[in-house]
Short mmCIF file of C-alpha atoms and ligand atoms in Angstrom, two decimals:
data_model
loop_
_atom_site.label_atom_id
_atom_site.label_comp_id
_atom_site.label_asym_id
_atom_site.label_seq_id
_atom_site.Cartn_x
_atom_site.Cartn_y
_atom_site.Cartn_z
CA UNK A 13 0.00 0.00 0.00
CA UNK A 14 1.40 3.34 -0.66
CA UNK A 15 1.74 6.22 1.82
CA UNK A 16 -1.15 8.16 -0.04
CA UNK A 17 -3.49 5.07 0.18
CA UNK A 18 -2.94 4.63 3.88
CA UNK A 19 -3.78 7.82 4.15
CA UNK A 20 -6.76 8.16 2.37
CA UNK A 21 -8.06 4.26 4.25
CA UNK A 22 -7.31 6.17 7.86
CA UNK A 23 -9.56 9.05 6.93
CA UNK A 24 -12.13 6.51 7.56
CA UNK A 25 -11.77 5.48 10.75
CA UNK A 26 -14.67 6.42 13.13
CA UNK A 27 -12.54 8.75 15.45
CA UNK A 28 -11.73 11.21 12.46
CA UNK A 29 -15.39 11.38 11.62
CA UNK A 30 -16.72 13.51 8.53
CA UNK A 31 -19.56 13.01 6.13
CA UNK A 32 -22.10 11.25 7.49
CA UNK A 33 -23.38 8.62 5.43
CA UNK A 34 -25.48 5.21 6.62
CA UNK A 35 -24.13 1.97 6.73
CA UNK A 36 -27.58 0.70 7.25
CA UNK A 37 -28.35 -2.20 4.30
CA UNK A 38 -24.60 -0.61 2.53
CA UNK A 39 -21.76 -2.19 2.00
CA UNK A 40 -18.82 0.42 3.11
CA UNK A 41 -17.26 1.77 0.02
CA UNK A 42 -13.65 2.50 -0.06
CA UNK A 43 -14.30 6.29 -0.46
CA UNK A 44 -16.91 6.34 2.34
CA UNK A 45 -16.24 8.31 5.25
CA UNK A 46 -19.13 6.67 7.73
CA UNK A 47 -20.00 8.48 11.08
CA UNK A 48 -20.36 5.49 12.90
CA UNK A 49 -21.41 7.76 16.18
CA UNK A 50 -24.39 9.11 13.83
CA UNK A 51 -25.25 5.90 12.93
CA UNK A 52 -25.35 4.77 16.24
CA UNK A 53 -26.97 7.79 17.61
CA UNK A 54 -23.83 8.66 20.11
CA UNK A 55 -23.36 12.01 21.69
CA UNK A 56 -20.05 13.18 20.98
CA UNK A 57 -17.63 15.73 22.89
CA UNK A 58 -15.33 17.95 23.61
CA UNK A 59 -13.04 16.98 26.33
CA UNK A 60 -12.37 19.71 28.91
CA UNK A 61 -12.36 17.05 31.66
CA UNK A 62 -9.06 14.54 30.95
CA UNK A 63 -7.52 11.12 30.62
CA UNK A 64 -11.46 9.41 32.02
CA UNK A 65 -12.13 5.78 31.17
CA UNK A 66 -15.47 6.78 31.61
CA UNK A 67 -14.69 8.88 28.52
CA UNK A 68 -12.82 7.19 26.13
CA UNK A 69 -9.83 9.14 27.56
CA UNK A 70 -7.97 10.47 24.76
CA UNK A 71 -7.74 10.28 21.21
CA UNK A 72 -4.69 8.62 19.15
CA UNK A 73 -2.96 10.83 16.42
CA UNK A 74 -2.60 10.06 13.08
CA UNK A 75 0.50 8.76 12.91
CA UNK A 76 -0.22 5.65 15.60
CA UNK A 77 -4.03 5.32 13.41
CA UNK A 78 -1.75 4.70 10.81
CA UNK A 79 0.33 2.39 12.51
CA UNK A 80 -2.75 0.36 13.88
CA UNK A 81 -4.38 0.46 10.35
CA UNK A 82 -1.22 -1.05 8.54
CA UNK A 83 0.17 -3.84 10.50
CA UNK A 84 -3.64 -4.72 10.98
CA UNK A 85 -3.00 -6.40 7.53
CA UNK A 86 -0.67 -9.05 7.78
CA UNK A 87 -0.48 -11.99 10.33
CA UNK A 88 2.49 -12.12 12.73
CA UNK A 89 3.37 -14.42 15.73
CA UNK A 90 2.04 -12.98 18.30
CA UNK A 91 5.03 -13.75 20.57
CA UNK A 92 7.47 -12.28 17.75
CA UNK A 93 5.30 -9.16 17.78
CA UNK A 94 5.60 -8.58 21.99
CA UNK A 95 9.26 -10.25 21.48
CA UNK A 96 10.17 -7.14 18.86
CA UNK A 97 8.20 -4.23 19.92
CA UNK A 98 9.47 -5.10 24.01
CA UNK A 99 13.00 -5.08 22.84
CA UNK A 100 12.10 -1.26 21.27
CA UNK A 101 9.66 -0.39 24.29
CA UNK A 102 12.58 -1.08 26.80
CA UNK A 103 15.28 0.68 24.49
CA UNK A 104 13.00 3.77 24.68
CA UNK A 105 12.46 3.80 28.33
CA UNK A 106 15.45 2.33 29.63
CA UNK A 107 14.46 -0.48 31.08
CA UNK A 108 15.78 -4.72 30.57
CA UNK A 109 12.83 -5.80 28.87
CA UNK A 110 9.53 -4.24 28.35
CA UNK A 111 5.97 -5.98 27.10
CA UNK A 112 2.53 -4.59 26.08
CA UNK A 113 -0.29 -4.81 28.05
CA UNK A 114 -4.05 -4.42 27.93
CA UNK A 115 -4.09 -0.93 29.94
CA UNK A 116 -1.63 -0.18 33.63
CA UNK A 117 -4.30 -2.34 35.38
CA UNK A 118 -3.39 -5.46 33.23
CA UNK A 119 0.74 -4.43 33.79
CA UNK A 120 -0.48 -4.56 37.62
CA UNK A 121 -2.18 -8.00 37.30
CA UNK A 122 0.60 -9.79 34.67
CA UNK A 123 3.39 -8.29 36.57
CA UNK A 124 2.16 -9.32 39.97
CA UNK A 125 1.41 -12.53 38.74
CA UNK A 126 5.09 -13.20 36.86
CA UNK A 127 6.78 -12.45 39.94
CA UNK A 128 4.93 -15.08 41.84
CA UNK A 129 5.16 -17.85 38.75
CA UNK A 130 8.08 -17.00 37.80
CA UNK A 131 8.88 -18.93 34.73
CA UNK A 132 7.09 -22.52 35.98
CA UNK A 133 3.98 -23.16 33.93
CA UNK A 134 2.54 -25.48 36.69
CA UNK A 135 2.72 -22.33 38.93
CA UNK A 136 1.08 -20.14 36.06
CA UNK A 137 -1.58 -22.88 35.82
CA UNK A 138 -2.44 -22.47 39.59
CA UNK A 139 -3.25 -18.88 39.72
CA UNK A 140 -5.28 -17.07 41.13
CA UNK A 141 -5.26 -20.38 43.91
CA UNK A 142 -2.21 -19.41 46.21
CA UNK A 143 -2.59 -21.68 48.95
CA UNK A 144 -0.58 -24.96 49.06
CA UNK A 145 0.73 -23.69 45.74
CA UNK A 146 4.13 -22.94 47.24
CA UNK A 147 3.65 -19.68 45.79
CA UNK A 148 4.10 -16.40 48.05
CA UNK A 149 0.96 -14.48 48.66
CA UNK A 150 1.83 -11.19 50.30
CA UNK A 151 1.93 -7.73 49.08
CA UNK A 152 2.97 -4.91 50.79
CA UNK A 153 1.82 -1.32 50.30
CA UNK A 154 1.21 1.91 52.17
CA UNK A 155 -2.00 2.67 53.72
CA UNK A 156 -2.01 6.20 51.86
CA UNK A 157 -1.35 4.39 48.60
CA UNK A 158 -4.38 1.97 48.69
CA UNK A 159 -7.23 3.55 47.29
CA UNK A 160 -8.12 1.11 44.41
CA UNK A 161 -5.42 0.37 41.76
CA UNK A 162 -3.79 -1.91 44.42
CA UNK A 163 -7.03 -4.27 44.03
CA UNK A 164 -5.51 -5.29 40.67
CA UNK A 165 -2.66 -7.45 42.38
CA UNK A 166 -5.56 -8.90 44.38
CA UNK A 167 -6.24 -10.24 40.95
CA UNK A 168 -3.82 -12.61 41.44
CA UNK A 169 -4.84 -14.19 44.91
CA UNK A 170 -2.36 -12.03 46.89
CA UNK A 171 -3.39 -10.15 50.29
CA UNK A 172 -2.10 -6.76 50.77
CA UNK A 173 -0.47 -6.03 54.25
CA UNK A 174 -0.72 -2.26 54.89
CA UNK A 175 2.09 -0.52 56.48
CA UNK A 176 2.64 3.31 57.80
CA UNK A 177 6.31 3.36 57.75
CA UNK A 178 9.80 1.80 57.23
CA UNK A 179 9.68 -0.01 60.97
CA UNK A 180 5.93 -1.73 60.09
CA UNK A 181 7.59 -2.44 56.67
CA UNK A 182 10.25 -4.35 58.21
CA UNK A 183 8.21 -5.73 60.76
CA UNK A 184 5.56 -6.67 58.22
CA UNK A 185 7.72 -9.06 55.69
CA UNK A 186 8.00 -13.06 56.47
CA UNK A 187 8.51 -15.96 54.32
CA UNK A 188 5.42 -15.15 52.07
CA UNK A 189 6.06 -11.49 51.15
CA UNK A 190 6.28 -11.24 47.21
CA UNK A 191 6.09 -7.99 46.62
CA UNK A 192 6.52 -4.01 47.81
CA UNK A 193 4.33 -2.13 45.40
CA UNK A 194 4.30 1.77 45.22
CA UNK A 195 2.00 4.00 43.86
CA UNK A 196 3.76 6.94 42.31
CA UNK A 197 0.65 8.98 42.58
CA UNK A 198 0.51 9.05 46.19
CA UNK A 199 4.28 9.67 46.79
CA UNK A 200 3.93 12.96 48.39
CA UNK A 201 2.07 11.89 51.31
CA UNK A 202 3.40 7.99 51.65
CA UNK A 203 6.00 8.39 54.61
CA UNK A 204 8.34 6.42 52.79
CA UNK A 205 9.80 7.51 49.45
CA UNK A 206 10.35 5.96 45.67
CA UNK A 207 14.32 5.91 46.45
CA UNK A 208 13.95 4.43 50.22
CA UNK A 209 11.33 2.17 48.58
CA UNK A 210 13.64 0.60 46.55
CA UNK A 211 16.46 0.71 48.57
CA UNK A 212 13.89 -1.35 50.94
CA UNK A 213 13.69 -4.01 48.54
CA UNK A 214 17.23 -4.32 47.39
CA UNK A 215 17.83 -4.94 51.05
CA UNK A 216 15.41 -7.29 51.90
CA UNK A 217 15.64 -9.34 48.63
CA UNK A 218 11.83 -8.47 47.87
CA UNK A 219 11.06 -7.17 44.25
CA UNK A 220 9.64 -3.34 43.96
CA UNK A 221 7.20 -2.73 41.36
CA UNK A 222 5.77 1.58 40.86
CA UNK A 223 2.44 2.30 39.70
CA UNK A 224 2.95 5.57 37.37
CA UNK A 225 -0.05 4.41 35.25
CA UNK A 226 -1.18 8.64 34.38
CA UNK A 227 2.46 10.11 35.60
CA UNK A 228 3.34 11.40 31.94
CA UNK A 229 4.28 14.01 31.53
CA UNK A 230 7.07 14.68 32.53
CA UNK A 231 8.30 12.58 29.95
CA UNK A 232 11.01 11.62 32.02
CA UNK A 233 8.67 9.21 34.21
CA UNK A 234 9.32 6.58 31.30
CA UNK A 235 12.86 5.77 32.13
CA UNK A 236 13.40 7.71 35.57
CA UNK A 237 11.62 4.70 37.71
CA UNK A 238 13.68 1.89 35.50
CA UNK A 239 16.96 3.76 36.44
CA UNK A 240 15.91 4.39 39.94
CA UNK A 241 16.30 0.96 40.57
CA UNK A 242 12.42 -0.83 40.72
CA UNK A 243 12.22 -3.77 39.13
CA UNK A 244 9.06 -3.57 37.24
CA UNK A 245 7.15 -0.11 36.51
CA UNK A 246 3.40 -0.15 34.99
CA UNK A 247 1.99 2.69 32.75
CA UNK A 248 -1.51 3.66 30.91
CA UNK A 249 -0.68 3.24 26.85
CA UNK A 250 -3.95 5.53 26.39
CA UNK A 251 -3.74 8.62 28.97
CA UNK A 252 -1.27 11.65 28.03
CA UNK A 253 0.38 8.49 25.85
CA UNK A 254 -2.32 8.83 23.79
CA UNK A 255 -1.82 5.26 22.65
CA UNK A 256 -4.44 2.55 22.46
CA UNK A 257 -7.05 3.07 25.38
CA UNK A 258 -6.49 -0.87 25.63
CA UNK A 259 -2.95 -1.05 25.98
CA UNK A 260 -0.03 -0.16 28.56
CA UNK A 261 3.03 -0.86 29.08
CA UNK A 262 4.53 -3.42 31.88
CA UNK A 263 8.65 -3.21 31.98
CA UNK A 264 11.92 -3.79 34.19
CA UNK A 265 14.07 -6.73 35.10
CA UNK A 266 14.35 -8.86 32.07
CA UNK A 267 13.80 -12.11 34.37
CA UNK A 268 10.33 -10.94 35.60
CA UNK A 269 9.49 -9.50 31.97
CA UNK A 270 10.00 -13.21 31.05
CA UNK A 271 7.81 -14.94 33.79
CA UNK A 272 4.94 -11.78 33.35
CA UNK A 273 4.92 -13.06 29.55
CA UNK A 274 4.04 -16.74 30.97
CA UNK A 275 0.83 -15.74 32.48
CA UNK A 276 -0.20 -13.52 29.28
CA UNK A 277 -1.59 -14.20 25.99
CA UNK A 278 -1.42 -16.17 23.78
CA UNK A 279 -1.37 -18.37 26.94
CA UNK A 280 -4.17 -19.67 28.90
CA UNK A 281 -4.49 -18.81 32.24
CA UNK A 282 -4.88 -15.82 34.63
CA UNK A 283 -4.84 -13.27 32.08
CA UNK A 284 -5.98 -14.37 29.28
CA UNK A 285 -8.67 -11.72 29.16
CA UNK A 286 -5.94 -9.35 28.77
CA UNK A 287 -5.55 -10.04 24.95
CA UNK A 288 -3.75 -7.14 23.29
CA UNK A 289 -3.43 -7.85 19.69
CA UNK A 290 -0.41 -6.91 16.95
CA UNK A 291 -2.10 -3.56 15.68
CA UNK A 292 -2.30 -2.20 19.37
CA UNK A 293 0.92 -3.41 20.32
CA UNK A 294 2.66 -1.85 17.60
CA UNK A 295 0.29 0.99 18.04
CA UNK A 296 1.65 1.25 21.35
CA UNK A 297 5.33 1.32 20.38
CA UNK A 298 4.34 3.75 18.02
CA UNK A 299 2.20 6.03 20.48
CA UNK A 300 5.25 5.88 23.12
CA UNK A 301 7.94 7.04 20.22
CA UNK A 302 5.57 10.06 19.30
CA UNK A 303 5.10 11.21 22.50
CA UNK A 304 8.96 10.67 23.38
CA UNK A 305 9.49 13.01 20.27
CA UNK A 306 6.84 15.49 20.56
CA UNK A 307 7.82 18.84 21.65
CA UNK A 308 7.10 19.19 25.24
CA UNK A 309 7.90 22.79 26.37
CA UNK A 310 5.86 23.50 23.67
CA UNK A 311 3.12 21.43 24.51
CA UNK A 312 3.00 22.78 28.07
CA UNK A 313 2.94 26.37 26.41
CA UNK A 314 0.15 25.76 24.48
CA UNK A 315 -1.89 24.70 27.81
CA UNK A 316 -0.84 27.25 29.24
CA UNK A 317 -2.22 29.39 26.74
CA UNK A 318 -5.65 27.44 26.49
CA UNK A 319 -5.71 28.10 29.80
CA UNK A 320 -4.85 31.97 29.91
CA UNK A 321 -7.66 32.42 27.44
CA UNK A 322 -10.91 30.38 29.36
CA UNK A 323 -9.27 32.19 32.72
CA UNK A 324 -9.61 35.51 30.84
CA UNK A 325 -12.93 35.10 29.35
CA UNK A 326 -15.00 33.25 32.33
CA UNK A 327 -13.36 35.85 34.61
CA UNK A 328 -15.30 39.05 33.13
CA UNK A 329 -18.41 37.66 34.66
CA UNK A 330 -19.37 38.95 37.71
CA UNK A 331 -18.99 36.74 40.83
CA UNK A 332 -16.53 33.98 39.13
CA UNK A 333 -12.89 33.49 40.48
CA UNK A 334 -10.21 31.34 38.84
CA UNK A 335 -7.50 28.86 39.98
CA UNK A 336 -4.33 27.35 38.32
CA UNK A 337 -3.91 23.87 39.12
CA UNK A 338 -1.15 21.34 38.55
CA UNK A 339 -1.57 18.35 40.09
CA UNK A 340 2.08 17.26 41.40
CA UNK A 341 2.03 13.39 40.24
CA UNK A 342 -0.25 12.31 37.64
CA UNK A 343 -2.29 14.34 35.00
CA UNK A 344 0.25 16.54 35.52
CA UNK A 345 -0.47 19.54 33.20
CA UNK A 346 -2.17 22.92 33.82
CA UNK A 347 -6.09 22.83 34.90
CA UNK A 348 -8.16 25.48 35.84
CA UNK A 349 -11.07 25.74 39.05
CA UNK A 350 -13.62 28.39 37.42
CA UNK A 351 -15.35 28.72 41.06
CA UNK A 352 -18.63 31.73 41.58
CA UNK A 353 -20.22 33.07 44.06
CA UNK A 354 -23.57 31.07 44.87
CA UNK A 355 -24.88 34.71 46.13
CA UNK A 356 -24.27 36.33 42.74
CA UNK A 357 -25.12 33.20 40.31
CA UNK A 358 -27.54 31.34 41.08
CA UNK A 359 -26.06 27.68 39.39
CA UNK A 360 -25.36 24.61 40.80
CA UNK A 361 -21.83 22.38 40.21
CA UNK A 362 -24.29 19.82 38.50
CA UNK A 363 -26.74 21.95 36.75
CA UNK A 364 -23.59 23.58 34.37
CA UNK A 365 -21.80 20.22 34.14
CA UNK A 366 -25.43 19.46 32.20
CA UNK A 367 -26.04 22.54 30.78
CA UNK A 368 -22.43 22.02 28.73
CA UNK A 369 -23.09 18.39 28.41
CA UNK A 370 -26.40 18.77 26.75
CA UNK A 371 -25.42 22.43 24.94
CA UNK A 372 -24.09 22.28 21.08
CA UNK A 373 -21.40 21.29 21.13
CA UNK A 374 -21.39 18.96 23.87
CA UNK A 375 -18.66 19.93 26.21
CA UNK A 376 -17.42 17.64 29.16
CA UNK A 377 -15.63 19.28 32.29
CA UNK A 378 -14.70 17.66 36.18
CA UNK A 379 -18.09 18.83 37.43
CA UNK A 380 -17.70 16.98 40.73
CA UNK A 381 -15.18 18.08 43.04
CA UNK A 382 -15.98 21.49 44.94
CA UNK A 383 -19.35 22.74 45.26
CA UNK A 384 -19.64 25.95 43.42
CA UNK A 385 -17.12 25.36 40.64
CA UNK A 386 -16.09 22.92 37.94
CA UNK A 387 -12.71 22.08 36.89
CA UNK A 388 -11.39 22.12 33.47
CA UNK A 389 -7.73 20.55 31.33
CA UNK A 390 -6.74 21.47 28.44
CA UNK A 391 -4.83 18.74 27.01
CA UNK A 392 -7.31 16.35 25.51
CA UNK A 393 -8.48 19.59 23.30
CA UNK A 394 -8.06 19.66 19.25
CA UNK A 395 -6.71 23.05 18.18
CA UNK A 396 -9.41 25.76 18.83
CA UNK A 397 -11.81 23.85 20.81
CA UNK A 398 -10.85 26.37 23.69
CA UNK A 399 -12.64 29.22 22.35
CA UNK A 400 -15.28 27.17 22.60
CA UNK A 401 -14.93 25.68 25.74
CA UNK A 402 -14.71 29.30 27.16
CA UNK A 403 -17.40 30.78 25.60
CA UNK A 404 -19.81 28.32 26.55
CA UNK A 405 -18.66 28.22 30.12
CA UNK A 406 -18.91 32.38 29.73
CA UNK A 407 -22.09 31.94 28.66
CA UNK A 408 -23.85 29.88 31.09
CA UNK A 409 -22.38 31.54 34.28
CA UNK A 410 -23.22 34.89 32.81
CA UNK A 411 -27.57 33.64 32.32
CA UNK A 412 -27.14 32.99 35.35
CA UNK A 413 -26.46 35.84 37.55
CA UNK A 414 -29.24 37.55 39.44
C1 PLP B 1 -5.66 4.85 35.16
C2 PLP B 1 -4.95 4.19 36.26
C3 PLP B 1 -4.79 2.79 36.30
C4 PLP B 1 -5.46 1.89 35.30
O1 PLP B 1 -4.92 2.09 34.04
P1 PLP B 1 -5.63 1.56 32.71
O2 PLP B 1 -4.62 1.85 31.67
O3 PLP B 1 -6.91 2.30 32.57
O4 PLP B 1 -5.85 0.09 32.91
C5 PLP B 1 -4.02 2.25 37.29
N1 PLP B 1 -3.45 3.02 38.24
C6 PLP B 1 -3.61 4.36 38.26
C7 PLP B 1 -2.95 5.17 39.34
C8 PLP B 1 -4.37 4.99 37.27
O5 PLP B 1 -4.50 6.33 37.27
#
């Protein structure tokens, strides 16, 4: 296929839209350009509100469509393919040996479960059924840094042992403690640190494994955690990646790398479910070497400036107040609080998040975290969706003040 034809193929996937025509009773012709969210009679939307599952978090550019769409035309040993694109993956961030997975939450569940296998099939075959299995069953993580994610590991028929601090760490491990898994979200208030983490585990012989599924940018999250010293670190193909939604990325010691790939496809067994095909693993390699290349000063400048503009326009209605905020670790990129007074408009949290929601366009924003205000990001936007984004907000605090 030639460069042009690829081109002109990609232009009709659903997430590029364009002229809506029915596929109802019509074979798809090669120059159709079908709407499938028309035909389907899906609401559509600007993203103001971020990386959400809930969402479809983010869309892929062109260059990783096109990577999808061509090697979704020839077959390829699925091993080879993981084999290939892991050697590149791990090049790119560092690490011994990398592997595709179906989203962080599958890295958390294949990862845990290599380091307890190992590379013994009869062990693979046992999972998630720990006991008697002469497995080890124990994870340990910090209080502060169990608020979901760590449930994936559970996956696996581990229990997590909460800890506070480096004493209850030590105090905590025994004969059946596999694992010391860290949330990289939650560093700042975990007592103990990534570096002390690690250091932890290097002492007491116990593999470390980060959770830094959203913690791009910085870009320098892909490789910093490797070199730190953990031995496997998960991340989210589809967030600020902007990879497949169904894909991540599981990598570190080349000896775990090897036992995770046991208990994945195209194996039977705990994670089979976690099928990530050729066209979204290569996607993936090709989603992670865009977004090593793009430009990211630039990037940040151009929130920034999405940002300056809804601050200055919301801001000229009476009784609304603005907020800048950059969230430390993870989905870490300029937002913006656009908070009123209830005295002066009279509009609740909810009532705008629907008003935008069911306006034209459809516009989606965090409209549940502080009553009185919404939250917006910038980085899921297409070029000049901001205007529009700000003038809608504009407009629906402004009908509202008494
Ligand atoms: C999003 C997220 C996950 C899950 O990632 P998926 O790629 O959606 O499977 C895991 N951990 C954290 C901290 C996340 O933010």
């Amino acid at each position: 296929m030639r460069r042009r034809e690829v081109l002109k193929s990609i232009s009709a996937l659903p997430v590029i839209g364009g002229a809506a025509e029915s596929l109802t009773g019509a074979g798809l012709k090669p120059d159709a350009t079908p709407d499938y969210f028309k035909e389907l009679g899906l609401r559509t939307f600007i993203n103001a509100a971020g990386n959400y599952t809930t969402m479809t978090a983010s869309l892929m550019p062109p260059e990783v469509l096109q990577a999808i769409h061509s090697s979704a035309q020839q077959y390829a040993m699925l091993d080879d393919v993981q084999d290939k694109v892991g050697e590149r993956i791990a090049k790119l961030c560092r690490a011994e040996a990398a592997m595709v997975t179906a989203g962080c939450w599958s890295a958390l569940v294949i990862g845990m479960a290599g380091v307890l296998t190992g590379i013994d099939s009869k062990k693979a075959a046992k999972l998630p059924f720990l006991e008697g299995s002469g497995m080890k069953s124990e994870v340990i993580v910090q209080k502060t840094h169990a608020n979901g994610y760590h449930n994936a590991l559970t996956n696996t028929g581990v229990k997590i042992i909460l800890v506070e601090t480096v004493e209850e760490l030590r105090k905590a491990v025994n004969e059946k403690t596999a694992l010391l898994w860290f949330l990289n979200r939650e560093a700042p208030v975990g007592k103990i640190k990534q570096e002390e983490w690690v250091k932890l585990g290097k002492e007491l012989n116990i593999p470390t494994m980060i959770d830094i599924a959203a913690d791009v940018p910085p870009v320098e999250n892909l490789w910093k955690f490797n070199e730190m010293g953990f031995d496997l670190a998960c991340i989210s193909g589809g967030k600020a990646m902007m990879g497949p939604q169904s894909a991540g990325i599981l990598m570190g010691r080349k000896d775990l790398i090897a036992a995770a790939r046991l208990n994945a496809p195209p194996r039977s067994g705990i994670a089979r479910g976690h099928k990530v095909n050729k066209e979204e693993i290569i996607g993936m390699w090709v989603a992670l070497d865009q977004y090593i290349k793009r430009d990211h000063k630039k990037d940040w400048e151009t929130w920034e400036k999405s940002i300056a503009l809804v601050e200055k326009e919301v801001k000229s209605v009476r009784g609304v107040y603005t907020e800048t905020i950059i969230p430390p670790v993870a989905n870490h990129n300029p937002s913006l609080k656009i908070g009123w007074d209830p005295k002066v408009i009279k509009l609740s949290r909810d009532e705008l998040g629907k008003r935008l929601r069911e306006g034209s366009p459809s516009i989606e924003v965090i409209s549940w975290e502080d009553p009185d205000s919404i939250r917006i990001t910038v980085f899921m936007l297409k070029p000049g969706q901001d205007r529009i984004v700000a003038s809608r907000i504009r407009e629906e605090l402004k009908r509202s003040v008494v």
